């Protein structure tokens, strides 16, 4: 056989093999229900939220490959059966679906899009990136475009419900991207909480930011009411119990009321990360040309916590700001 013909046939054979592999993966994502037997899962970020979420998937039978910048934080998951990888790239090389939940948009860009160490560079065609970090909608759209260029898929799926929601598998998940991809991932999402499809790429992030706008003013109202009740001479614990079943009841009160009374400021969600979220919200407000004064006030109050070196406390530490403003201190409760 002449050499040119041999080269042509080899190229044709390589194309057929590559095309068949890609088609198989894509067909799998489109048709086969996701299950532990056919879907390898990667997880990047095993912090307060990520640890519990990842553990649920391991217990559900999925094969997990994990990465965390501080390797020791991933050790409990390794003890549960996860494999530890040395980089996001290494996670994606052995995964069909890669979840990420990290701190800041710059971290998201690094772990997913870095040309040599990022996850997308190693993801096979048909693979899916699922970013659960609260991040910028524009970055979600950028990730989706980069994934599509590689024949992959991307979903922005930030969550709400705090550390308790993560531990209990009851998170609210806001998903943006292709609806068919989100539906295919339902067996994974259902282990973590309830998924809500919000629209195309970036819409999950927009929904989470609106969620944060709502929580911001709710938290201000919660701690203001507690300071008011205290100064009025009420037992604040009795007060919170009384309002919990009325119109002032809220998930924030349910999650944080007793923690505040016990002076338990351990982070279920870091002040630093909430300040980041509210900053993104304000930036998007400027882009939209809208004024949300409650959001702006809450952001300033949370910035005060950062100024006092309290950025690693939980969002319930907002009570400290109101106490300082009013030269008051709620008595600790052991109830």
Tab-separated table of C-alpha atoms in Angstrom:
chain	number	residue	atom	x	y	z
A	1	UNK	CA	0.000	0.000	0.000
A	2	UNK	CA	1.449	3.421	-0.936
A	3	UNK	CA	2.477	5.493	2.096
A	4	UNK	CA	-0.006	8.367	1.489
A	5	UNK	CA	-2.886	5.860	1.392
A	6	UNK	CA	-1.647	4.259	4.601
A	7	UNK	CA	-1.530	7.656	6.304
A	8	UNK	CA	-5.011	8.490	5.040
A	9	UNK	CA	-6.431	5.206	6.331
A	10	UNK	CA	-4.701	5.631	9.689
A	11	UNK	CA	-6.130	9.132	10.004
A	12	UNK	CA	-9.569	7.810	9.079
A	13	UNK	CA	-9.282	5.006	11.654
A	14	UNK	CA	-8.147	7.467	14.354
A	15	UNK	CA	-11.086	9.739	13.519
A	16	UNK	CA	-13.539	6.808	13.746
A	17	UNK	CA	-12.148	5.667	17.106
A	18	UNK	CA	-12.102	9.210	18.553
A	19	UNK	CA	-15.553	9.984	17.194
A	20	UNK	CA	-16.947	6.723	18.558
A	21	UNK	CA	-15.466	7.420	22.022
A	22	UNK	CA	-16.896	10.935	22.115
A	23	UNK	CA	-20.264	9.761	20.845
A	24	UNK	CA	-20.363	7.023	23.462
A	25	UNK	CA	-19.705	9.459	26.321
A	26	UNK	CA	-22.172	12.017	24.974
A	27	UNK	CA	-24.773	9.333	24.363
A	28	UNK	CA	-24.231	8.065	27.907
A	29	UNK	CA	-24.807	11.545	29.334
A	30	UNK	CA	-27.898	11.994	27.213
A	31	UNK	CA	-29.523	8.603	27.752
A	32	UNK	CA	-28.177	6.545	30.646
A	33	UNK	CA	-29.508	7.457	34.089
A	34	UNK	CA	-26.679	8.607	36.325
A	35	UNK	CA	-25.879	5.965	38.942
A	36	UNK	CA	-22.915	4.767	41.021
A	37	UNK	CA	-22.321	1.977	38.489
A	38	UNK	CA	-21.768	4.252	35.493
A	39	UNK	CA	-20.739	7.680	36.802
A	40	UNK	CA	-17.415	8.572	38.407
A	41	UNK	CA	-17.633	11.739	40.485
A	42	UNK	CA	-14.941	14.305	41.222
A	43	UNK	CA	-15.093	16.859	44.027
A	44	UNK	CA	-12.983	20.012	44.392
A	45	UNK	CA	-13.240	21.839	47.741
A	46	UNK	CA	-13.878	19.916	50.955
A	47	UNK	CA	-14.517	22.790	53.372
A	48	UNK	CA	-17.465	23.385	55.695
A	49	UNK	CA	-20.047	22.720	52.976
A	50	UNK	CA	-18.132	20.518	50.560
A	51	UNK	CA	-17.148	17.938	53.158
A	52	UNK	CA	-20.724	17.042	54.095
A	53	UNK	CA	-21.977	17.127	50.514
A	54	UNK	CA	-19.186	14.895	49.278
A	55	UNK	CA	-19.733	12.456	52.153
A	56	UNK	CA	-23.394	12.040	51.139
A	57	UNK	CA	-22.336	10.996	47.628
A	58	UNK	CA	-19.804	8.489	48.976
A	59	UNK	CA	-22.450	6.976	51.251
A	60	UNK	CA	-24.815	6.803	48.270
A	61	UNK	CA	-22.295	4.477	46.610
A	62	UNK	CA	-20.546	6.807	44.166
A	63	UNK	CA	-16.816	6.539	43.460
A	64	UNK	CA	-15.321	9.881	44.510
A	65	UNK	CA	-12.002	11.495	43.636
A	66	UNK	CA	-11.362	14.611	45.718
A	67	UNK	CA	-8.987	17.561	45.827
A	68	UNK	CA	-8.518	20.238	48.469
A	69	UNK	CA	-5.708	22.775	48.755
A	70	UNK	CA	-5.217	21.748	52.383
A	71	UNK	CA	-4.965	17.987	51.942
A	72	UNK	CA	-5.584	17.212	55.619
A	73	UNK	CA	-9.146	18.583	55.330
A	74	UNK	CA	-9.928	15.874	52.790
A	75	UNK	CA	-8.585	13.036	54.974
A	76	UNK	CA	-11.955	12.203	56.612
A	77	UNK	CA	-13.391	11.691	53.098
A	78	UNK	CA	-10.448	9.493	52.147
A	79	UNK	CA	-11.200	7.490	55.295
A	80	UNK	CA	-14.755	7.058	53.964
A	81	UNK	CA	-13.396	5.673	50.692
A	82	UNK	CA	-12.638	8.681	48.463
A	83	UNK	CA	-9.449	8.839	46.393
A	84	UNK	CA	-7.293	11.946	46.891
A	85	UNK	CA	-5.916	13.618	43.758
A	86	UNK	CA	-3.018	16.061	43.585
A	87	UNK	CA	-4.818	18.720	41.510
A	88	UNK	CA	-8.181	19.626	39.953
A	89	UNK	CA	-6.719	18.362	36.655
A	90	UNK	CA	-6.038	14.975	38.245
A	91	UNK	CA	-9.590	14.886	39.646
A	92	UNK	CA	-11.137	15.475	36.223
A	93	UNK	CA	-8.905	12.889	34.542
A	94	UNK	CA	-10.700	10.151	36.468
A	95	UNK	CA	-14.210	11.657	36.654
A	96	UNK	CA	-17.311	11.981	34.474
A	97	UNK	CA	-18.898	14.720	36.609
A	98	UNK	CA	-16.752	17.200	38.553
A	99	UNK	CA	-18.267	19.277	41.367
A	100	UNK	CA	-16.521	22.338	42.792
A	101	UNK	CA	-17.352	24.437	45.838
A	102	UNK	CA	-14.540	26.820	46.701
A	103	UNK	CA	-14.205	30.324	48.138
A	104	UNK	CA	-14.025	33.084	45.559
A	105	UNK	CA	-14.519	33.604	41.808
A	106	UNK	CA	-10.720	33.688	41.412
A	107	UNK	CA	-10.590	30.209	42.987
A	108	UNK	CA	-13.311	28.970	40.618
A	109	UNK	CA	-11.387	30.276	37.618
A	110	UNK	CA	-8.197	28.629	38.870
A	111	UNK	CA	-9.578	25.174	39.677
A	112	UNK	CA	-11.731	24.900	36.553
A	113	UNK	CA	-10.107	26.936	33.780
A	114	UNK	CA	-6.354	26.970	34.505
A	115	UNK	CA	-4.732	25.645	31.291
A	116	UNK	CA	-2.473	23.100	33.007
A	117	UNK	CA	-3.850	22.375	36.480
A	118	UNK	CA	-7.564	23.116	35.918
A	119	UNK	CA	-10.302	20.498	35.689
A	120	UNK	CA	-11.632	21.356	32.234
A	121	UNK	CA	-8.259	20.650	30.592
A	122	UNK	CA	-8.510	16.984	31.655
A	123	UNK	CA	-12.266	16.433	31.284
A	124	UNK	CA	-13.234	14.024	28.515
A	125	UNK	CA	-15.812	15.056	25.890
A	126	UNK	CA	-19.297	14.645	27.325
A	127	UNK	CA	-18.081	15.303	30.873
A	128	UNK	CA	-19.805	17.820	33.131
A	129	UNK	CA	-18.521	20.591	35.406
A	130	UNK	CA	-20.874	21.546	38.248
A	131	UNK	CA	-19.764	24.668	40.123
A	132	UNK	CA	-21.608	25.072	43.420
A	133	UNK	CA	-19.610	28.092	44.584
A	134	UNK	CA	-21.543	31.353	44.833
A	135	UNK	CA	-19.768	33.258	42.087
A	136	UNK	CA	-20.193	35.765	39.272
A	137	UNK	CA	-22.867	35.015	36.644
A	138	UNK	CA	-20.489	36.220	33.917
A	139	UNK	CA	-17.887	33.661	35.016
A	140	UNK	CA	-20.520	30.902	34.889
A	141	UNK	CA	-21.260	31.869	31.276
A	142	UNK	CA	-17.522	31.905	30.493
A	143	UNK	CA	-17.061	28.424	31.965
A	144	UNK	CA	-20.052	27.140	29.988
A	145	UNK	CA	-18.613	28.498	26.740
A	146	UNK	CA	-15.189	26.989	27.456
A	147	UNK	CA	-16.770	23.630	28.301
A	148	UNK	CA	-18.910	23.643	25.147
A	149	UNK	CA	-15.812	24.316	23.038
A	150	UNK	CA	-14.396	21.026	24.369
A	151	UNK	CA	-17.594	19.069	23.821
A	152	UNK	CA	-18.338	19.161	27.556
A	153	UNK	CA	-21.159	20.581	29.669
A	154	UNK	CA	-21.280	23.037	32.555
A	155	UNK	CA	-23.861	23.788	35.237
A	156	UNK	CA	-23.724	26.632	37.750
A	157	UNK	CA	-25.443	25.256	40.843
A	158	UNK	CA	-24.861	27.357	43.970
A	159	UNK	CA	-26.680	26.252	47.106
A	160	UNK	CA	-28.493	27.685	50.108
A	161	UNK	CA	-29.120	26.106	53.489
A	162	UNK	CA	-25.826	26.511	55.303
A	163	UNK	CA	-23.820	23.841	57.054
A	164	UNK	CA	-26.963	22.281	58.513
A	165	UNK	CA	-28.538	21.904	55.073
A	166	UNK	CA	-25.310	20.340	53.807
A	167	UNK	CA	-25.167	17.882	56.719
A	168	UNK	CA	-28.840	16.928	56.390
A	169	UNK	CA	-28.888	16.718	52.587
A	170	UNK	CA	-31.612	19.376	52.440
A	171	UNK	CA	-29.921	22.150	50.469
A	172	UNK	CA	-31.770	24.354	47.993
A	173	UNK	CA	-29.806	24.075	44.729
A	174	UNK	CA	-30.153	26.780	42.055
A	175	UNK	CA	-29.145	25.338	38.685
A	176	UNK	CA	-28.269	27.204	35.495
A	177	UNK	CA	-27.273	25.606	32.176
A	178	UNK	CA	-28.798	23.173	29.708
A	179	UNK	CA	-32.023	21.817	31.196
A	180	UNK	CA	-31.329	18.325	29.863
A	181	UNK	CA	-27.951	18.257	31.617
A	182	UNK	CA	-29.499	19.369	34.900
A	183	UNK	CA	-32.163	16.651	34.581
A	184	UNK	CA	-29.487	14.010	33.915
A	185	UNK	CA	-27.726	15.047	37.116
A	186	UNK	CA	-30.897	14.774	39.230
A	187	UNK	CA	-29.770	11.500	40.900
A	188	UNK	CA	-26.656	13.312	42.168
A	189	UNK	CA	-28.436	16.519	43.148
A	190	UNK	CA	-31.158	14.604	45.010
A	191	UNK	CA	-28.534	13.222	47.410
A	192	UNK	CA	-27.591	16.804	48.336
A	193	UNK	CA	-31.000	18.498	48.422
A	194	UNK	CA	-33.646	19.849	46.057
A	195	UNK	CA	-32.553	21.145	42.666
A	196	UNK	CA	-34.408	24.081	41.101
A	197	UNK	CA	-33.793	24.726	37.399
A	198	UNK	CA	-33.512	28.496	36.940
A	199	UNK	CA	-32.590	28.864	33.241
A	200	UNK	CA	-29.483	29.093	31.083
A	201	UNK	CA	-25.872	29.491	32.148
A	202	UNK	CA	-25.477	32.093	34.901
A	203	UNK	CA	-29.119	31.946	35.983
A	204	UNK	CA	-28.277	29.684	38.921
A	205	UNK	CA	-25.836	32.330	40.142
A	206	UNK	CA	-28.374	35.129	39.675
A	207	UNK	CA	-30.916	33.137	41.710
A	208	UNK	CA	-28.403	32.538	44.517
A	209	UNK	CA	-27.456	36.234	44.576
A	210	UNK	CA	-31.144	37.169	44.896
A	211	UNK	CA	-31.289	34.626	47.724
A	212	UNK	CA	-28.375	36.396	49.422
A	213	UNK	CA	-30.082	39.790	49.024
A	214	UNK	CA	-33.089	38.340	50.878
A	215	UNK	CA	-30.986	36.730	53.615
A	216	UNK	CA	-28.926	39.899	54.171
A	217	UNK	CA	-31.851	42.030	55.284
A	218	UNK	CA	-33.461	39.088	57.089
A	219	UNK	CA	-30.326	38.700	59.222
A	220	UNK	CA	-30.319	42.425	60.001
A	221	UNK	CA	-33.966	42.197	61.092
A	222	UNK	CA	-33.276	39.106	63.212
A	223	UNK	CA	-30.422	40.623	65.217
A	224	UNK	CA	-32.092	44.036	65.523
A	225	UNK	CA	-35.191	42.352	66.942
A	226	UNK	CA	-33.032	40.442	69.431
A	227	UNK	CA	-31.265	43.598	70.632
A	228	UNK	CA	-34.611	45.413	70.893
A	229	UNK	CA	-36.152	42.543	72.884
A	230	UNK	CA	-33.146	42.488	75.222
A	231	UNK	CA	-33.251	46.245	75.877
A	232	UNK	CA	-37.005	46.017	76.470
A	233	UNK	CA	-36.343	43.555	79.264
A	234	UNK	CA	-37.693	40.473	77.526
A	235	UNK	CA	-36.194	37.000	77.824
A	236	UNK	CA	-34.727	36.803	74.325
A	237	UNK	CA	-35.034	33.021	74.156
A	238	UNK	CA	-38.753	33.206	74.992
A	239	UNK	CA	-39.147	36.032	72.482
A	240	UNK	CA	-37.571	33.993	69.670
A	241	UNK	CA	-39.751	31.009	70.508
A	242	UNK	CA	-42.850	33.212	70.463
A	243	UNK	CA	-42.176	34.762	67.058
A	244	UNK	CA	-40.966	31.570	65.390
A	245	UNK	CA	-44.499	30.405	64.549
A	246	UNK	CA	-45.734	33.821	63.457
A	247	UNK	CA	-45.073	36.056	60.453
A	248	UNK	CA	-41.563	36.872	61.702
A	249	UNK	CA	-40.510	33.227	61.646
A	250	UNK	CA	-37.762	32.463	59.121
A	251	UNK	CA	-35.129	29.940	58.156
A	252	UNK	CA	-32.505	32.381	59.457
A	253	UNK	CA	-34.190	32.395	62.876
A	254	UNK	CA	-34.429	28.598	62.788
A	255	UNK	CA	-30.768	28.163	61.830
A	256	UNK	CA	-29.164	30.902	63.898
A	257	UNK	CA	-31.441	32.090	66.725
A	258	UNK	CA	-30.283	29.539	69.291
A	259	UNK	CA	-26.678	29.738	68.104
A	260	UNK	CA	-26.685	33.479	68.768
A	261	UNK	CA	-28.182	32.973	72.222
A	262	UNK	CA	-25.424	30.459	73.025
A	263	UNK	CA	-22.763	32.851	71.649
A	264	UNK	CA	-21.914	30.115	69.144
A	265	UNK	CA	-20.333	31.992	66.246
A	266	UNK	CA	-18.662	29.012	64.589
A	267	UNK	CA	-18.995	29.340	60.842
A	268	UNK	CA	-21.687	27.458	59.027
A	269	UNK	CA	-21.088	30.152	56.417
A	270	UNK	CA	-18.114	32.493	56.766
A	271	UNK	CA	-18.587	36.248	57.137
A	272	UNK	CA	-15.766	36.659	54.580
A	273	UNK	CA	-17.699	34.646	52.001
A	274	UNK	CA	-20.955	36.489	52.710
A	275	UNK	CA	-19.185	39.834	52.222
A	276	UNK	CA	-17.904	38.442	48.915
A	277	UNK	CA	-21.431	37.429	47.884
A	278	UNK	CA	-22.933	40.804	48.826
A	279	UNK	CA	-20.140	42.565	46.925
A	280	UNK	CA	-21.029	40.577	43.794
A	281	UNK	CA	-24.692	41.487	44.357
A	282	UNK	CA	-23.854	45.204	44.565
A	283	UNK	CA	-21.731	44.964	41.411
A	284	UNK	CA	-24.626	43.316	39.567
A	285	UNK	CA	-26.993	46.006	40.890
A	286	UNK	CA	-24.722	48.635	39.371
A	287	UNK	CA	-24.734	46.732	36.068
A	288	UNK	CA	-28.542	46.579	36.151
A	289	UNK	CA	-28.959	50.174	37.297
A	290	UNK	CA	-31.016	49.272	40.357
A	291	UNK	CA	-30.857	50.537	43.953
A	292	UNK	CA	-31.191	48.044	46.823
A	293	UNK	CA	-30.506	50.070	49.983
A	294	UNK	CA	-31.191	47.173	52.373
A	295	UNK	CA	-28.492	45.139	50.621
A	296	UNK	CA	-26.038	48.034	50.804
A	297	UNK	CA	-26.677	48.554	54.524
A	298	UNK	CA	-26.247	44.845	55.315
A	299	UNK	CA	-22.995	44.754	53.336
A	300	UNK	CA	-21.632	47.672	55.381
A	301	UNK	CA	-22.584	46.002	58.660
A	302	UNK	CA	-20.896	42.754	57.628
A	303	UNK	CA	-17.833	44.721	56.506
A	304	UNK	CA	-17.651	46.009	60.086
A	305	UNK	CA	-17.174	42.409	61.253
A	306	UNK	CA	-14.270	42.034	58.832
A	307	UNK	CA	-12.776	45.291	60.134
A	308	UNK	CA	-12.834	43.808	63.639
A	309	UNK	CA	-11.001	40.690	62.441
A	310	UNK	CA	-14.122	38.549	62.616
A	311	UNK	CA	-14.310	37.437	58.996
A	312	UNK	CA	-13.857	33.767	59.872
A	313	UNK	CA	-16.877	33.745	62.160
A	314	UNK	CA	-20.299	32.661	60.917
A	315	UNK	CA	-22.892	35.084	59.543
A	316	UNK	CA	-24.799	34.923	62.848
A	317	UNK	CA	-21.941	37.010	64.328
A	318	UNK	CA	-23.811	40.039	62.938
A	319	UNK	CA	-25.244	40.353	66.461
A	320	UNK	CA	-21.800	41.627	67.548
A	321	UNK	CA	-22.139	44.665	65.265
A	322	UNK	CA	-25.526	45.615	66.727
A	323	UNK	CA	-24.256	45.066	70.249
A	324	UNK	CA	-21.302	47.387	69.638
A	325	UNK	CA	-23.552	50.020	68.057
A	326	UNK	CA	-25.790	50.015	71.134
A	327	UNK	CA	-23.252	49.343	73.899
A	328	UNK	CA	-25.301	46.276	74.778
A	329	UNK	CA	-24.546	42.599	75.208
A	330	UNK	CA	-27.082	39.802	75.133
A	331	UNK	CA	-26.664	37.402	78.073
A	332	UNK	CA	-25.446	33.965	76.963
A	333	UNK	CA	-27.956	31.128	77.183
A	334	UNK	CA	-27.356	27.409	77.621
A	335	UNK	CA	-30.889	26.493	76.597
